[in-house]
Tab-separated table of N, CA and C in Angstrom:
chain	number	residue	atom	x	y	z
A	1	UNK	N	106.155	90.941	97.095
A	1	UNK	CA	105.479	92.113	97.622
A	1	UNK	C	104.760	91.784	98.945
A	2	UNK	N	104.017	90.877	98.862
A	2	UNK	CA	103.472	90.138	100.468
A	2	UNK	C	104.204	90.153	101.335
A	3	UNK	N	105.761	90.142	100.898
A	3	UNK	CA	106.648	89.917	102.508
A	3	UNK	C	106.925	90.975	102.582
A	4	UNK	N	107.308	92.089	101.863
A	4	UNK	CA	107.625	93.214	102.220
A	4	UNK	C	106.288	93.920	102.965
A	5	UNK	N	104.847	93.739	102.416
A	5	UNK	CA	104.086	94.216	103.443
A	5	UNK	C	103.373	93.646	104.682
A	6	UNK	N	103.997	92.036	104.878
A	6	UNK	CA	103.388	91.745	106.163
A	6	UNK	C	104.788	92.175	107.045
A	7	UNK	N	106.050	92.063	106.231
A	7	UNK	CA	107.346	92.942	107.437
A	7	UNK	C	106.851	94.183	107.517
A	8	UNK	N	106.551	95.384	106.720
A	8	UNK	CA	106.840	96.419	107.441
A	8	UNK	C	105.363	96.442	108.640
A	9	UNK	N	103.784	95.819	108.256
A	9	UNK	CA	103.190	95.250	109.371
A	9	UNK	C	103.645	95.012	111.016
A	10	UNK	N	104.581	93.690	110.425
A	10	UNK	CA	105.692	92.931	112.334
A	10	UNK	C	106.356	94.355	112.601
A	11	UNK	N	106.964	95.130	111.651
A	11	UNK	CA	107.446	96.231	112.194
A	11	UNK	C	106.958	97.328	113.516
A	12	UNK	N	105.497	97.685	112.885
A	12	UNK	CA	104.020	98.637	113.454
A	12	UNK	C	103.927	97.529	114.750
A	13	UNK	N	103.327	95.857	114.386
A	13	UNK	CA	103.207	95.504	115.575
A	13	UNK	C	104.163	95.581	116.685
A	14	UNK	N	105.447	95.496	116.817
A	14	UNK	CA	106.557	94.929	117.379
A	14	UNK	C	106.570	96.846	118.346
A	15	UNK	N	105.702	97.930	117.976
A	15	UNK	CA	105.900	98.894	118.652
A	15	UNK	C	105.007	99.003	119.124
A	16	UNK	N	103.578	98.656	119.065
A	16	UNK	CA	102.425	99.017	119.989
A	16	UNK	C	102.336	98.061	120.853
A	17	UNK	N	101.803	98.963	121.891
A	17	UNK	CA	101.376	98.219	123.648
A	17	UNK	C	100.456	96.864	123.628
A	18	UNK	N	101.011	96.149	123.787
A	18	UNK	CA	99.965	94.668	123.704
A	18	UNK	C	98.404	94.914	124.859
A	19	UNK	N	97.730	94.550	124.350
A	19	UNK	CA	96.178	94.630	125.600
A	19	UNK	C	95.736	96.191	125.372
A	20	UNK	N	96.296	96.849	124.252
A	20	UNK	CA	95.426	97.892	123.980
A	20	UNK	C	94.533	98.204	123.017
A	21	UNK	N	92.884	98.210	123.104
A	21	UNK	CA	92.296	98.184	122.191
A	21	UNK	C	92.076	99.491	121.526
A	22	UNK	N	91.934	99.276	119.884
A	22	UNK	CA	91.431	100.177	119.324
A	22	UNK	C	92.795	101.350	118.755
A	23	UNK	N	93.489	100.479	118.415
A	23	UNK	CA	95.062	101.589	117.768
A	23	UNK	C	94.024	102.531	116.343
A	24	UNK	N	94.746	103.132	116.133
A	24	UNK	CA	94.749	104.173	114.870
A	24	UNK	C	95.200	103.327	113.707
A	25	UNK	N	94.343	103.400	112.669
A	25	UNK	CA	94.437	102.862	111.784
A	25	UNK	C	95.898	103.699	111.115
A	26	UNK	N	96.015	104.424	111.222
A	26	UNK	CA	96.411	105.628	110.402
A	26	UNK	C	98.176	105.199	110.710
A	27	UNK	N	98.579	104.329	112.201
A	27	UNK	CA	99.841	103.560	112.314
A	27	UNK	C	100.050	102.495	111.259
A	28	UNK	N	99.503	101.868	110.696
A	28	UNK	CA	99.188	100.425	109.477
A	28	UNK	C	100.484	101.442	108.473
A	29	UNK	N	101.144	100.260	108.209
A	29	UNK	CA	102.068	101.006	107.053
A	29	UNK	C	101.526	100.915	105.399
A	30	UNK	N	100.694	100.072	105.613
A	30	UNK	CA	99.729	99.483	104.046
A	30	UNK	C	97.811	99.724	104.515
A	31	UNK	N	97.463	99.944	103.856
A	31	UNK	CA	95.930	99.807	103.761
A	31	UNK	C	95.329	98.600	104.404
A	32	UNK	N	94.507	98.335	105.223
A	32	UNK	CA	94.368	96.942	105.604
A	32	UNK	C	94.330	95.648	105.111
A	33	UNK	N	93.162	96.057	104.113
A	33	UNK	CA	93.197	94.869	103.021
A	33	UNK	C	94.093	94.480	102.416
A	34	UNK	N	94.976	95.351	102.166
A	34	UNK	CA	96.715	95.187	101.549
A	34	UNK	C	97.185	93.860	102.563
A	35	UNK	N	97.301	94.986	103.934
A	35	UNK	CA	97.864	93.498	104.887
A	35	UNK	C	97.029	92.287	105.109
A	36	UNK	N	95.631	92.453	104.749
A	36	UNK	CA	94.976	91.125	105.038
A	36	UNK	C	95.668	89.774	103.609
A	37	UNK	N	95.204	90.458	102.880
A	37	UNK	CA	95.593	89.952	101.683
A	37	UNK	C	97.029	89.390	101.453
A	38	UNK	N	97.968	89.818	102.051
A	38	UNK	CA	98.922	89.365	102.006
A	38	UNK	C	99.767	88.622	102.974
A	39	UNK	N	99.030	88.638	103.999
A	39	UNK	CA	98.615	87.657	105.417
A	39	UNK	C	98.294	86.489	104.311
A	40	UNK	N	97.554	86.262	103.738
A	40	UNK	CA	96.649	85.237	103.680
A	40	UNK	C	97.516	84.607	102.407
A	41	UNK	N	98.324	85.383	101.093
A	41	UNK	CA	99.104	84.969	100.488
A	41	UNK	C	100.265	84.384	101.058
A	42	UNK	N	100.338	84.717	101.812
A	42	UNK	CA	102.061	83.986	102.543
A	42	UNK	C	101.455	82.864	103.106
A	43	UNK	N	100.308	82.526	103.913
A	43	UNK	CA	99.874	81.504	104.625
A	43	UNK	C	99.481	80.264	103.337
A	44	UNK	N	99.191	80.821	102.283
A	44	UNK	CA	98.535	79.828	101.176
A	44	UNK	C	100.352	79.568	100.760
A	45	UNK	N	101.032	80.002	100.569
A	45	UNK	CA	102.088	79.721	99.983
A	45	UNK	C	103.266	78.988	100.902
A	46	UNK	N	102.859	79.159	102.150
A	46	UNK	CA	104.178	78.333	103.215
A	46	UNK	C	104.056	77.181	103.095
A	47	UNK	N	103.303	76.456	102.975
A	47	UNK	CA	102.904	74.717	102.589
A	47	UNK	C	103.166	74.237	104.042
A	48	UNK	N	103.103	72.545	104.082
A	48	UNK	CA	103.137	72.556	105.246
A	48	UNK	C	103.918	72.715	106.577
A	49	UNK	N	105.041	73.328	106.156
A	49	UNK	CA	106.650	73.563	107.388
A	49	UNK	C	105.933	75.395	107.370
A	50	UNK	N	106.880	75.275	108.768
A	50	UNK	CA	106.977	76.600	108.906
A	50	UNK	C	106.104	76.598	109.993
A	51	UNK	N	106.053	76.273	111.209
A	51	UNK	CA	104.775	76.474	112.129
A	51	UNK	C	104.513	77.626	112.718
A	52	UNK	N	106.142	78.076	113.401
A	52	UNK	CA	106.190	78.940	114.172
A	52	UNK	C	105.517	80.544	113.228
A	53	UNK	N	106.205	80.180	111.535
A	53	UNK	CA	106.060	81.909	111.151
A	53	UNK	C	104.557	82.025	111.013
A	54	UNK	N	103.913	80.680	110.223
A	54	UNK	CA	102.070	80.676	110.439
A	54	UNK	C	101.824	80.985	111.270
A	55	UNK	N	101.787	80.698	112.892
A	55	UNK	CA	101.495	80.785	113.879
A	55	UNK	C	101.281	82.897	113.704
A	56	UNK	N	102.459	83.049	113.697
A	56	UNK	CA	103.057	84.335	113.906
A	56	UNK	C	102.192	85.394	112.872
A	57	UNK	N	101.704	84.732	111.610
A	57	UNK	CA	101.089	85.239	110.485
A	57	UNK	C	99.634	85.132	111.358
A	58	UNK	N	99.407	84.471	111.365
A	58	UNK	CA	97.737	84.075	112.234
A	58	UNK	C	97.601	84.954	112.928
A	59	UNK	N	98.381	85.058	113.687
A	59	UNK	CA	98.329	85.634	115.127
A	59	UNK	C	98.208	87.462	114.465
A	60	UNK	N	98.992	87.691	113.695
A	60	UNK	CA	98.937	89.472	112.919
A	60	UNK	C	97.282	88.965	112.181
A	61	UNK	N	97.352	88.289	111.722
A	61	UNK	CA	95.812	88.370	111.083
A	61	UNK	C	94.421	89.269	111.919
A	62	UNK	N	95.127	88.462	113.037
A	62	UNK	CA	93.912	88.755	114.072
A	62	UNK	C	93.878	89.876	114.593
A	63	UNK	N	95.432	89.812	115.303
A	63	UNK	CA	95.323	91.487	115.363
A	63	UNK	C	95.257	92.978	114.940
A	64	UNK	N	95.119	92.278	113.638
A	64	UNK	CA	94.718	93.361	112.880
A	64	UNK	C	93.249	94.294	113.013
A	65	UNK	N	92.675	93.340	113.729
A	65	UNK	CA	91.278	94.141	114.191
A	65	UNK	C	91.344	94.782	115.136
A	66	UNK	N	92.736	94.895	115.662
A	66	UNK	CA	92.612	95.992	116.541
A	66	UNK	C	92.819	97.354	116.421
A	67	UNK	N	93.379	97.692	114.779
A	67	UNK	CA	93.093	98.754	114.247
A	67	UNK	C	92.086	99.730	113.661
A	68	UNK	N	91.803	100.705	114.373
A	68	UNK	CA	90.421	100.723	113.569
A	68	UNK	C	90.290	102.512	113.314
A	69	UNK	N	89.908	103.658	112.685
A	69	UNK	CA	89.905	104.827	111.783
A	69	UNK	C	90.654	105.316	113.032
A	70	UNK	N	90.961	106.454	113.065
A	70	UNK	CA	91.440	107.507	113.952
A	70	UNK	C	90.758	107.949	114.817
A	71	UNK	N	89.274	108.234	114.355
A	71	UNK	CA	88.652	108.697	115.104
A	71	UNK	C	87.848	107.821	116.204
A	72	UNK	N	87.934	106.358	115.922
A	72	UNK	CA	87.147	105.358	116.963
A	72	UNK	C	88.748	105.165	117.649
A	73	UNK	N	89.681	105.218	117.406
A	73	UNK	CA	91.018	104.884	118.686
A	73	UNK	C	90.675	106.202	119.580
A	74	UNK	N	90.678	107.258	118.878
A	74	UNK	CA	90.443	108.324	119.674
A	74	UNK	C	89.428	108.265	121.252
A	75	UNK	N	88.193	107.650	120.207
A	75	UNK	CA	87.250	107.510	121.228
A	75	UNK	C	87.288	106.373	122.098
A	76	UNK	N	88.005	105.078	121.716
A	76	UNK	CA	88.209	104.342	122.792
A	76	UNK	C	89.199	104.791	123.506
A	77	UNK	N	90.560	105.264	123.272
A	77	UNK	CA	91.214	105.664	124.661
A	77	UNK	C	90.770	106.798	125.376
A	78	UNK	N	90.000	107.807	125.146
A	78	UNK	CA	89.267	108.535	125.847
A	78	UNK	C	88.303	108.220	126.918
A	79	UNK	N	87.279	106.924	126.533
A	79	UNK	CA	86.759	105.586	127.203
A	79	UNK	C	87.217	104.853	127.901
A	80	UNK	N	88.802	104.705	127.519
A	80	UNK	CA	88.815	103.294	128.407
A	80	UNK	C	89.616	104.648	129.969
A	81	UNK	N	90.227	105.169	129.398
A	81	UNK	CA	90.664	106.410	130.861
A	81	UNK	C	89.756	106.658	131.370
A	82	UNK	N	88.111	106.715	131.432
A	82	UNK	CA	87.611	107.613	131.918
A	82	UNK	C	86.977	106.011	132.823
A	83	UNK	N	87.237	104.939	132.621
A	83	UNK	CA	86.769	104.148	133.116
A	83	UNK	C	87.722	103.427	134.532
A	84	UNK	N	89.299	103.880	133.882
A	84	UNK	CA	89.846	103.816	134.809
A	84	UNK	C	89.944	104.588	136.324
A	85	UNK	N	89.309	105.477	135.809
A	85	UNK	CA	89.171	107.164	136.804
A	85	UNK	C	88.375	106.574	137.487
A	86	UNK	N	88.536	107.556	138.931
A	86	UNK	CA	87.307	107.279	140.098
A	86	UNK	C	86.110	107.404	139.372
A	87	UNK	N	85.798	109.196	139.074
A	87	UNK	CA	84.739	109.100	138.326
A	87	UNK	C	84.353	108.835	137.112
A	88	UNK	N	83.686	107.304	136.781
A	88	UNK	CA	83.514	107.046	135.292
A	88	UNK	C	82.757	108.313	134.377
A	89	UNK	N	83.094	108.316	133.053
A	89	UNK	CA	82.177	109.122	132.546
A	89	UNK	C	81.799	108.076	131.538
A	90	UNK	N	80.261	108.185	132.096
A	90	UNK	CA	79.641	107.238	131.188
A	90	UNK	C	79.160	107.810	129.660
A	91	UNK	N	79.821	108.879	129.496
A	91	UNK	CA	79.207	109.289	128.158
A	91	UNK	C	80.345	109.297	127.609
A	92	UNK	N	81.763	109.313	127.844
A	92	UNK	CA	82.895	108.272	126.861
A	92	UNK	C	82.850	107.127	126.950
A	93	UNK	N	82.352	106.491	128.411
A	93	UNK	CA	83.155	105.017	128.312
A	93	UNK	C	81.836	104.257	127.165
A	94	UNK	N	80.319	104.656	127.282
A	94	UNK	CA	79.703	103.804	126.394
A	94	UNK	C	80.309	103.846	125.201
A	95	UNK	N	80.456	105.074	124.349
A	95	UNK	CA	80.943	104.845	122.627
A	95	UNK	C	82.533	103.856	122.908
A	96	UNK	N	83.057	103.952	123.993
A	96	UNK	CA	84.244	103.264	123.971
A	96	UNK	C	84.205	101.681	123.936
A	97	UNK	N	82.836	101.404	124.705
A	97	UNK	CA	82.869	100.101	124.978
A	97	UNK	C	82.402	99.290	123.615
A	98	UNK	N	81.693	100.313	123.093
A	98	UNK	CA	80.726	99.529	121.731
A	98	UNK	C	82.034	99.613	120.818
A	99	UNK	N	82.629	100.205	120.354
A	99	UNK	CA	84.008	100.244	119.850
A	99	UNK	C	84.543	98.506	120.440
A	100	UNK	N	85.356	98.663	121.508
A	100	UNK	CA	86.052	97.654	121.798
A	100	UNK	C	84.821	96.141	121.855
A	101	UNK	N	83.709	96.321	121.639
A	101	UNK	CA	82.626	95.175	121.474
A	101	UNK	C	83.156	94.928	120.105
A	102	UNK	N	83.181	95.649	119.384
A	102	UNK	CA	82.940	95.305	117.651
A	102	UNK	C	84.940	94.960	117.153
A	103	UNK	N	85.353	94.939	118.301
A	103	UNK	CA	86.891	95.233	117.711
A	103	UNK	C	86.767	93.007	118.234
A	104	UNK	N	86.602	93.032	119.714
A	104	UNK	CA	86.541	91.993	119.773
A	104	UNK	C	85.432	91.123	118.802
A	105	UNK	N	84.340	91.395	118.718
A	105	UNK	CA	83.719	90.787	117.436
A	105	UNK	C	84.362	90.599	116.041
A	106	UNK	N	85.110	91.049	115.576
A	106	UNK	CA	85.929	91.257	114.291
A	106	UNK	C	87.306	90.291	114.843
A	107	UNK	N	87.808	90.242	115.582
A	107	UNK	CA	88.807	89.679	116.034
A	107	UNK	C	88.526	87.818	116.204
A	108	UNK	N	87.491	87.449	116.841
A	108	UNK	CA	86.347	86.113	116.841
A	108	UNK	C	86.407	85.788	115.263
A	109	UNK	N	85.968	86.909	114.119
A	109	UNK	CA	86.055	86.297	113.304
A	109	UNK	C	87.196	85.938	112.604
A	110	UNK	N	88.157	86.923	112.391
A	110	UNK	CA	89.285	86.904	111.921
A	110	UNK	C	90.186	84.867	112.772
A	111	UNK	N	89.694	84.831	114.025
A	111	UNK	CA	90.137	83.458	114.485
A	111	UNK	C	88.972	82.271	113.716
A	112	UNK	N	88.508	82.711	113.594
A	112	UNK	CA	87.697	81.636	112.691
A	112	UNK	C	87.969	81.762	111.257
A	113	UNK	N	88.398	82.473	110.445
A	113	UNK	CA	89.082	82.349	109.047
A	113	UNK	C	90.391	81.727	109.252
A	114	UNK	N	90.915	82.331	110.200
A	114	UNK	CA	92.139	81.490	110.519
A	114	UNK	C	92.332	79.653	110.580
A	115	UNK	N	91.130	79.364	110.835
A	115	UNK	CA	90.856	77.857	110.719
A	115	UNK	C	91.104	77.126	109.866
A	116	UNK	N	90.827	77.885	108.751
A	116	UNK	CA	91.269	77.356	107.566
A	116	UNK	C	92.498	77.485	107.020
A	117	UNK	N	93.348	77.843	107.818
A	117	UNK	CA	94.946	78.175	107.524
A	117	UNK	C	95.790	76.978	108.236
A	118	UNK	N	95.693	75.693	108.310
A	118	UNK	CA	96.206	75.114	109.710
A	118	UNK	C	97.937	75.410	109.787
């Protein structure tokens, strides 16, 4: 069951824009914890071969924090456009930025659980 839900996972990743923060949770084909959890079962179970797919498992671990409810993707891409614009609007881009603060904070940690996966 773990491989079937960290594949259909590589699936979701393998279509969103890399360097974009704050996707819709609501793209995740499993519940998060589903995919965390089963991130972390495949990594306990590869033993020590296999570098590249750990690597590859690690690496979805992490980015998994870049998913986050519907309504905070909403508000960060609303944020991060308005930051790109001549005129910023600072009353999207702040909720956007505290969003993408806490996405990268969650992401820091998720690389530090990862530590323990070598």
């Amino acid at each position: 069951m773990a491989t079937k839900v960290v594949s259909d996972y590589g699936k979701v990743l393998s279509t969103v824009e890399p360097g974009v923060y704050g996707l819709p949770e609501s793209l995740l084909p499993h519940p998060r914890e589903s995919i965390r959890f089963a991130i972390l079962t495949l990594l306990r179970e590869l033993g020590p071969g296999h570098p590249e797919v750990k690597e590859g498992l690690r690496q979805g671990y992490v980015y998994l924090a870049q998913f986050v409810s519907d309504e905070e993707a909403k508000t960060a891409k609303s944020g991060q456009a308005s930051v790109t614009d001549v005129n910023v609007d600072d009353a999207s881009a702040e909720p956007a930025m505290r969003i993408i603060n806490q996405i990268k904070l969650d992401m820091e940690r998720a690389v530090e659980e990862m530590r323990d996966f070598p």
